[in-house]
XYZ file of C-alpha atoms in Angstrom:
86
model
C 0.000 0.000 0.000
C 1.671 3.066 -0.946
C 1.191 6.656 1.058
C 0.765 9.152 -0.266
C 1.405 12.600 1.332
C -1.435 15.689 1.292
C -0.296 18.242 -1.318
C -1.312 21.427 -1.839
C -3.307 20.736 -5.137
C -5.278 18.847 -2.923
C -6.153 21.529 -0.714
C -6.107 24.930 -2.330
C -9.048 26.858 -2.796
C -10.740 26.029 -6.331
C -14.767 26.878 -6.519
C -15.299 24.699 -9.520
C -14.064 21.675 -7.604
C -16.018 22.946 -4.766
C -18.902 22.713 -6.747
C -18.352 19.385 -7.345
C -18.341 18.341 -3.887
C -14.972 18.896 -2.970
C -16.206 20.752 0.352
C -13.107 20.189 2.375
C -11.630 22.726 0.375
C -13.390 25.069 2.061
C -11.535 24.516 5.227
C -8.481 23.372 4.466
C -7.303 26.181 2.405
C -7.523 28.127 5.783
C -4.903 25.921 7.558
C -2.892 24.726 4.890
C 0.614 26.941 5.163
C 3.081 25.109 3.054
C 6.087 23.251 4.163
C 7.156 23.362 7.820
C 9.370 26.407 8.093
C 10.548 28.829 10.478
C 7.780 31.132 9.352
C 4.828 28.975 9.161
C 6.206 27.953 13.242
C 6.169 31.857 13.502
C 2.830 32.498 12.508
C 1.257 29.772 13.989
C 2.799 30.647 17.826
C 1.505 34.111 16.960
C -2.224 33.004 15.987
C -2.156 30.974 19.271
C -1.170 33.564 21.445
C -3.086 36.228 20.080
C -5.971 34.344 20.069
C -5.647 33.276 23.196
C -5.577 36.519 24.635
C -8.745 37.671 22.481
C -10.444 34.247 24.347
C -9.354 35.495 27.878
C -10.031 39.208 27.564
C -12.306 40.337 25.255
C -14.319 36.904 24.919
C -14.152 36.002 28.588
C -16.974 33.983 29.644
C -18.385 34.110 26.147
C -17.339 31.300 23.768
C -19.746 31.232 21.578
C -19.271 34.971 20.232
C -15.532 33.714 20.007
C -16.301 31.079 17.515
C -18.935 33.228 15.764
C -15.424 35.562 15.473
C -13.300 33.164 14.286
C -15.880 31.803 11.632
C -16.620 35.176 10.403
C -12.970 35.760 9.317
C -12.561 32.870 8.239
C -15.682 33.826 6.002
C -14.327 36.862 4.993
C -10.475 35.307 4.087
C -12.559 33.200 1.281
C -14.444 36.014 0.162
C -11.446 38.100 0.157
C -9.576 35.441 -1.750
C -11.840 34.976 -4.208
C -12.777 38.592 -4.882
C -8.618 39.007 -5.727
C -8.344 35.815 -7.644
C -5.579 34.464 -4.803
């Protein structure tokens, strides 16, 4: 049995496969960064502690409006990428 590894073709954001039931690609093109890098490590320490504050000050005691937050950027990165073709 061979394995085979995730690529990005696999994951990027393409409407016309969307259409076709590809709906993963909806959510994976939001956590997809590449190769494992000194960057990606970079951003992703700085999405957890960010976030993490945003959860335990300006969300505290509310965790539902957090994840209504969190979905509505991730809404708008699809729009955004769509509307400039990325």
């Amino acid at each position: 049995v061979s394995l085979e590894l995730v690529g990005p073709l696999k994951l990027y954001f393409n409407w016309p496969l969307i259409c076709k039931g590809q709906w993963w690609r909806l959510i994976t093109c939001l956590f997809y960064r590449g190769d494992l890098s000194a960057h990606v490590v970079f951003d992703f320490f700085l999405f957890v502690r960010y976030s993490s504050r945003l959860e335990k000050g300006s969300f505290r005691g509310r965790p539902a409006d957090y994840i209504v937050f969190i979905a509505f950027g991730c809404v708008n990165f699809l729009f955004a990428a769509y509307a400039l073709g990325l």
